[in-house]
Coordinates of C-alpha atoms in Angstrom, one line a residue:
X1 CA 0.0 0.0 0.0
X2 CA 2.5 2.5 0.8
X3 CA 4.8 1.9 -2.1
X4 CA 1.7 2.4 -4.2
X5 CA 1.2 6.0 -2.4
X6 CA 4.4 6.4 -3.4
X7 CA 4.2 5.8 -7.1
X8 CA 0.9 8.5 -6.9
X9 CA 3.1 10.5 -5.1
X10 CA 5.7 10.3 -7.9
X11 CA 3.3 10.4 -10.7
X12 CA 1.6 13.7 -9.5
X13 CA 4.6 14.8 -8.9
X14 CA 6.4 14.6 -11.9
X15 CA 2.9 16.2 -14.2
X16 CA 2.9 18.8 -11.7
X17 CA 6.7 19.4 -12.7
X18 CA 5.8 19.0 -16.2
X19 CA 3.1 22.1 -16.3
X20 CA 5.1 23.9 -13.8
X21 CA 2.4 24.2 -11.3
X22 CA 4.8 23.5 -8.5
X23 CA 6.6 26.8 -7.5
X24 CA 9.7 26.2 -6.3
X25 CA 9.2 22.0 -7.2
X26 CA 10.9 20.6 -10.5
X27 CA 14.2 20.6 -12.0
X28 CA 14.7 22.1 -15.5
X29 CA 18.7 21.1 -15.0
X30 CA 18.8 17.7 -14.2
X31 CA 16.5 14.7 -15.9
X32 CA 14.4 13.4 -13.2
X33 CA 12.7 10.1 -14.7
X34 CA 14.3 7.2 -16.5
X35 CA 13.8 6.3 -20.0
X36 CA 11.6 3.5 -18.1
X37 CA 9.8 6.1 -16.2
X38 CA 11.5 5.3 -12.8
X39 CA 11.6 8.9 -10.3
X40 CA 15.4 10.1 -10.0
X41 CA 15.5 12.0 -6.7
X42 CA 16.9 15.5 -6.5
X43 CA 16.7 18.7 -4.5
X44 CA 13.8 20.1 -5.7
X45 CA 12.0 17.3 -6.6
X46 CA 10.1 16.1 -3.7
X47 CA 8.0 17.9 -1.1
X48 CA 9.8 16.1 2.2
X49 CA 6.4 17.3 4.2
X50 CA 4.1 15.6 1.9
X51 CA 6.1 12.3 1.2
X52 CA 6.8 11.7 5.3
X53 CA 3.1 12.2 5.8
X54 CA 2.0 9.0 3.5
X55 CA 4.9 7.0 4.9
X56 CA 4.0 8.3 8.8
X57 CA 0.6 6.5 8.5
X58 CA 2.4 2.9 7.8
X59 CA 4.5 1.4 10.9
X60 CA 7.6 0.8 8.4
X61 CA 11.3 -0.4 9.8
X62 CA 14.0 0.7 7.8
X63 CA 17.1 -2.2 8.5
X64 CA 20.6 -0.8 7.5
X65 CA 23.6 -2.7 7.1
X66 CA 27.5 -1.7 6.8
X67 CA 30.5 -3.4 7.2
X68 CA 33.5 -2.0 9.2
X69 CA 36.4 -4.7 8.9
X70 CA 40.0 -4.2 10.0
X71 CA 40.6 -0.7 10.6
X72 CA 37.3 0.2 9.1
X73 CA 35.8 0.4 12.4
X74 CA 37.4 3.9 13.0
X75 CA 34.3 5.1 10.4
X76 CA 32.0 3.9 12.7
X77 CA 31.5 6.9 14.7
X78 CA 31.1 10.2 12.5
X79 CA 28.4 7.4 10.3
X80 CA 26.5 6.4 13.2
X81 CA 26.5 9.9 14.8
X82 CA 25.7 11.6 11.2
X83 CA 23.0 8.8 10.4
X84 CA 21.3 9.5 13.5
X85 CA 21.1 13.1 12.8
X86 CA 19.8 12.7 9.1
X87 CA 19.4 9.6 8.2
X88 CA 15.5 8.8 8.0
X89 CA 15.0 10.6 11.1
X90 CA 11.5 10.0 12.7
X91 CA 11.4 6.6 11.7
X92 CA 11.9 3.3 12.7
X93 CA 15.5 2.2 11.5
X94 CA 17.9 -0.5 12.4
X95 CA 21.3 -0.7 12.2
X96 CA 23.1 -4.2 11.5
X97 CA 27.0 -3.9 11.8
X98 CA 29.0 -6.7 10.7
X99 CA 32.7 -6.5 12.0
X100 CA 35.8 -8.5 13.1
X101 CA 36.6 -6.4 15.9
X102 CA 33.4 -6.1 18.1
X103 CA 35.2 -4.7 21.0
X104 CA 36.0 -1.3 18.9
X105 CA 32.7 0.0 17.6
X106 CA 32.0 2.9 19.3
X107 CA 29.3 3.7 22.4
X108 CA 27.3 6.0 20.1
X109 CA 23.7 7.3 21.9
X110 CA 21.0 6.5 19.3
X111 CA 17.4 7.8 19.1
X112 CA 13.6 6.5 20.2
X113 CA 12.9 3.2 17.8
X114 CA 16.7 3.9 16.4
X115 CA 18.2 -0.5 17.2
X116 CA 22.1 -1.5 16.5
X117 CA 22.8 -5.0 16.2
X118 CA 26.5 -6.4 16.0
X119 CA 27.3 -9.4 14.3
X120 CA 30.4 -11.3 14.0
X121 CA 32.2 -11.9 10.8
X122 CA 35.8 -13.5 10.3
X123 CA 38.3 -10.9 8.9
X124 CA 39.4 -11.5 5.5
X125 CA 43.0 -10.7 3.8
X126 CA 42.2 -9.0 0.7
X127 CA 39.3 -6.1 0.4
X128 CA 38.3 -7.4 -2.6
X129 CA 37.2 -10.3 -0.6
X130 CA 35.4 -8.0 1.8
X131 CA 33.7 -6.0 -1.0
X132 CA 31.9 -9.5 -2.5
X133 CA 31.4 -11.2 0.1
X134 CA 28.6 -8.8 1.2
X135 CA 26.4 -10.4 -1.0
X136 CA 26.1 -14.1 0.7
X137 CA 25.6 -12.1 4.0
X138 CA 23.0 -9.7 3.0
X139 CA 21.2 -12.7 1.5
X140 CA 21.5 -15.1 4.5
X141 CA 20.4 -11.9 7.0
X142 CA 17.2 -11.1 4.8
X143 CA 16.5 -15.0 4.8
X144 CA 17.1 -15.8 8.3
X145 CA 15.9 -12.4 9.9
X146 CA 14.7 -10.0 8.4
X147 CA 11.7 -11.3 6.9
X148 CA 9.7 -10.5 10.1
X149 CA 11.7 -7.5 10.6
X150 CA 11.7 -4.7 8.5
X151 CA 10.0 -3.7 5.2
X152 CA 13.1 -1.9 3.5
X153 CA 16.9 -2.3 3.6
X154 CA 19.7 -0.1 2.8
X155 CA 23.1 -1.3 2.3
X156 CA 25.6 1.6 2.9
X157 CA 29.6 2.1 2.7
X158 CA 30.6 2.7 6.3
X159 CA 33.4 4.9 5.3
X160 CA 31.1 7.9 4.4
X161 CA 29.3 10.4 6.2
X162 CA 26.0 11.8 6.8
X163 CA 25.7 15.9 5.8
X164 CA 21.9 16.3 4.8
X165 CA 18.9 14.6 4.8
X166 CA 18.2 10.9 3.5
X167 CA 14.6 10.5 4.1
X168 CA 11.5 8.0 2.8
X169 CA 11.4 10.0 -0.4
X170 CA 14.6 7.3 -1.1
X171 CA 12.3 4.0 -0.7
X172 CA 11.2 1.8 -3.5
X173 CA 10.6 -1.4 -4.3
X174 CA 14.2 -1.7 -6.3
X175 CA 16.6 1.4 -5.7
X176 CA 20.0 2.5 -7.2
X177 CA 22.1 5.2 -6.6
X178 CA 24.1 7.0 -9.6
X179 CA 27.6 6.7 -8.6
X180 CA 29.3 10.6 -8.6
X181 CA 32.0 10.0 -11.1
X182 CA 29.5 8.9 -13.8
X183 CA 26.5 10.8 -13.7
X184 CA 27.5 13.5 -16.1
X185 CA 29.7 11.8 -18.8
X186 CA 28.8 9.4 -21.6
X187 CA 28.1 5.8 -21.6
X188 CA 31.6 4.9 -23.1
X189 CA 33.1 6.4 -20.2
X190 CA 31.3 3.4 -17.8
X191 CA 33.6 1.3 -16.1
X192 CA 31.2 -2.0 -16.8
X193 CA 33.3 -5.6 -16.8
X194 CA 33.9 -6.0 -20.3
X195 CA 35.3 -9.3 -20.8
X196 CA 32.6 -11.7 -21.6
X197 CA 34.4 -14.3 -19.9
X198 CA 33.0 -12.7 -16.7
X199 CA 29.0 -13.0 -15.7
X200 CA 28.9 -9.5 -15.1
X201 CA 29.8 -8.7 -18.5
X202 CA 28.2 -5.8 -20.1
X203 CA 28.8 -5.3 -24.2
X204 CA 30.0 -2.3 -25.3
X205 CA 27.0 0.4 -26.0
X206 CA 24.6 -1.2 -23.7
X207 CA 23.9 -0.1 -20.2
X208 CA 21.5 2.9 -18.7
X209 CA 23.7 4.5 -15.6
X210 CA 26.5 3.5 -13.7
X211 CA 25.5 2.9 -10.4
X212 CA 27.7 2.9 -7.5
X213 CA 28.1 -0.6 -4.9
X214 CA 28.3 1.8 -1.8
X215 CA 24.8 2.3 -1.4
X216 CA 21.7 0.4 -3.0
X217 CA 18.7 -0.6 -1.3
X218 CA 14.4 -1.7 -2.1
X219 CA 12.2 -4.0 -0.9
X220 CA 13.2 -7.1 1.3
X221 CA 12.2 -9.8 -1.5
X222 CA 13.6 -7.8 -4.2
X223 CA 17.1 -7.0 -2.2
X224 CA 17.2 -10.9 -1.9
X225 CA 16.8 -11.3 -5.4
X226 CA 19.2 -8.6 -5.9
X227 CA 22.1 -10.6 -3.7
X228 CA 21.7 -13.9 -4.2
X229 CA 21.9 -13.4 -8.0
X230 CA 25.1 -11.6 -7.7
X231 CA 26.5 -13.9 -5.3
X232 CA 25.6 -17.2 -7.6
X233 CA 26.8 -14.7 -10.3
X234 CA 30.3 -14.4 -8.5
X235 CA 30.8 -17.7 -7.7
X236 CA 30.5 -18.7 -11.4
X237 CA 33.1 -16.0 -11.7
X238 CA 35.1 -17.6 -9.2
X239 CA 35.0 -21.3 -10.5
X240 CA 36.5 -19.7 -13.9
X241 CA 39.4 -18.0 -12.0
X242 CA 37.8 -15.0 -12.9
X243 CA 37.2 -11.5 -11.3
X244 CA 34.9 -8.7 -12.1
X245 CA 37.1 -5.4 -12.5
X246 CA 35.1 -3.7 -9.6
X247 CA 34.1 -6.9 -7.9
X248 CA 30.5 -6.5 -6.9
X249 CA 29.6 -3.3 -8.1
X250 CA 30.7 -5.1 -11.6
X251 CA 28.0 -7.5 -10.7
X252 CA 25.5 -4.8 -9.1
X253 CA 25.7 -2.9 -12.4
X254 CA 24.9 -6.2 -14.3
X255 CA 21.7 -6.8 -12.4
X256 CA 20.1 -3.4 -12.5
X257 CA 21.1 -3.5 -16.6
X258 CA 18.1 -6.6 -16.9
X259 CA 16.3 -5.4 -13.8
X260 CA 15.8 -1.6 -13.8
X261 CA 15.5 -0.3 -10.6
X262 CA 12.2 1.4 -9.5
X263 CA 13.9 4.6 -8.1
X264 CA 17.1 6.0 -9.0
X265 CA 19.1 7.9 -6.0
X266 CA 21.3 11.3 -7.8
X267 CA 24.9 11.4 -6.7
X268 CA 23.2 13.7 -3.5
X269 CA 23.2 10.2 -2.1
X270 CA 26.5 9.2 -2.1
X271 CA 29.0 12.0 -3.4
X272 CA 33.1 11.5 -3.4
X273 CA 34.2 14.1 -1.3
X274 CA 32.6 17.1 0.3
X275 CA 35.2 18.8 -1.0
X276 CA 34.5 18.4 -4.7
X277 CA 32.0 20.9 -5.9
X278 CA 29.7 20.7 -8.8
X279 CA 26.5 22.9 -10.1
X280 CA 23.5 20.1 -10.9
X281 CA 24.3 18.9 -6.7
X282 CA 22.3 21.0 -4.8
X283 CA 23.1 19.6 -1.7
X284 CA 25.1 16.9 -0.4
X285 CA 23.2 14.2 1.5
X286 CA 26.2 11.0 2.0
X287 CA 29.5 11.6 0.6
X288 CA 32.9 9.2 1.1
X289 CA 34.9 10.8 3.9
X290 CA 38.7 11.2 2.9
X291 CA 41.4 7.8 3.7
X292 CA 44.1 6.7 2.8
X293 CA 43.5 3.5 1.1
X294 CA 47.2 1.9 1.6
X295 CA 47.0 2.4 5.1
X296 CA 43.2 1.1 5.8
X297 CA 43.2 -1.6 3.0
X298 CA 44.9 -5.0 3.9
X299 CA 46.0 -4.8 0.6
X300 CA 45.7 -2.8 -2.2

């Protein structure tokens, strides 16, 4: 029900934009629907009081997951301090943290109906490693427990942080986020796997965006869907000593090619560095805090 007020939501929405009967609603700069007529979010293209209202009258749990291996936990803080001070604030969220060192995440005072759960995963040798194997978990958590749960997931780099709002106007049954590099260059410039020895091989002038693996999110069953065909896709990969060129965004980029997300995030949801500046980005919501990768990586 409430992803169908959604969609009316949307579809108002965007005629209202259309005839410019909105006032200060619609972007004339940016495109803000897919060739497949999916909403991209923007500034300026969703009242935040209206859109919390239909969501408000559904008692919807929002789980999150990140994953803060090694000395990843020392992100753990500024996300979980930011998230709770923009990240779908007034509703029900919960936080699952998967980590190898337990004893370092951080005493960080959350809000009413605002749950962190921390789960125990071995470390792992090579990032790489940490990057795909995200998959298997997030499809063995949304199996085991979060069927009765939650009705949305989020999966989130932990190395970013929180600077503006990330609200319910984000939710959707399938959702992608446009990574920053690539929303404003042209489709030869994609960094899709393009060996077709690899299952998340994309040919050359095919593809719509180029989403980015730190963030992505939807429904429960379509998440699932999402993860466990990557992760069979991987391990195909795998068997044939192969490895996609960005791992599982490779793969992430595969699936949303044959199964178009229903809401596309702009790079407001997860820009590169707060630092970097650019006209169409009204505001910056998430962005990737500034590391060194040598020295956090256990290998590079």
């Amino acid at each position: 029900m409430v992803e169908r007020l959604s969609l009316i939501y949307w579809g108002f929405t965007s005629i209202w934009y259309g005839n410019h009967l909105t006032g200060n609603l619609g972007r004339t700069d940016v495109a803000s629907v897919t060739p497949w007529l999916a909403p991209i979010v923007w500034e300026g293209t969703f009242d935040s009081t209206v859109i919390d209202s239909i969501y408000k009258q559904q008692n919807i749990t929002i789980a999150t997951t990140v994953f803060a291996l090694g000395k990843y936990t020392r992100f753990l803080k500024d996300f979980l301090e930011s998230a709770e001070e923009h990240y779908f604030v007034g509703f029900r969220v919960h936080y699952h943290l998967f980590t190898d060192r337990a004893e370092e995440v951080p005493d960080v005072k959350l809000g009413q109906e605002r749950y962190l759960t921390v789960k125990k995963v071995p470390s792992m040798n090579r990032w790489q490693d940490i990057s795909m194997s995200r998959m298997e978990i997030l499809e063995k958590l949304i199996e085991n427990e979060l069927a009765s749960e939650a009705d949305y997931i989020f999966c989130l780099d932990v190395d970013t942080r929180f600077y503006g709002r990330w609200g319910v106007e984000s939710l959707g049954r399938l959702v992608g986020v446009i990574h920053p590099w690539f929303f404003n260059v042209p489709r030869f410039i994609f960094t899709y796997e393009r060996r077709p020895d690899s299952q998340a091989y994309i040919p050359a002038g095919e593809g719509d965006y180029y989403f980015t693996g730190a963030a992505f999110g939807g429904s429960l069953e379509d998440v699932h869907h999402l993860t466990k065909t990557c992760r069979e896709q991987m391990n195909i990969d795998i068997a044939n000593t192969i490895e996609a060129i960005w791992h599982e965004e490779s793969h992430l980029n595969k699936y949303f090619l044959y199964n178009k997300p229903s809401k596309l995030l702009s790079p407001e949801y997860l820009w590169r560095d707060i630092s970097m500046s650019s006209g169409q980005v009204k505001i910056i919501r998430l962005s990737h805090v500034a590391k060194n990768n040598a020295e956090v990586r256990p290998n590079l």
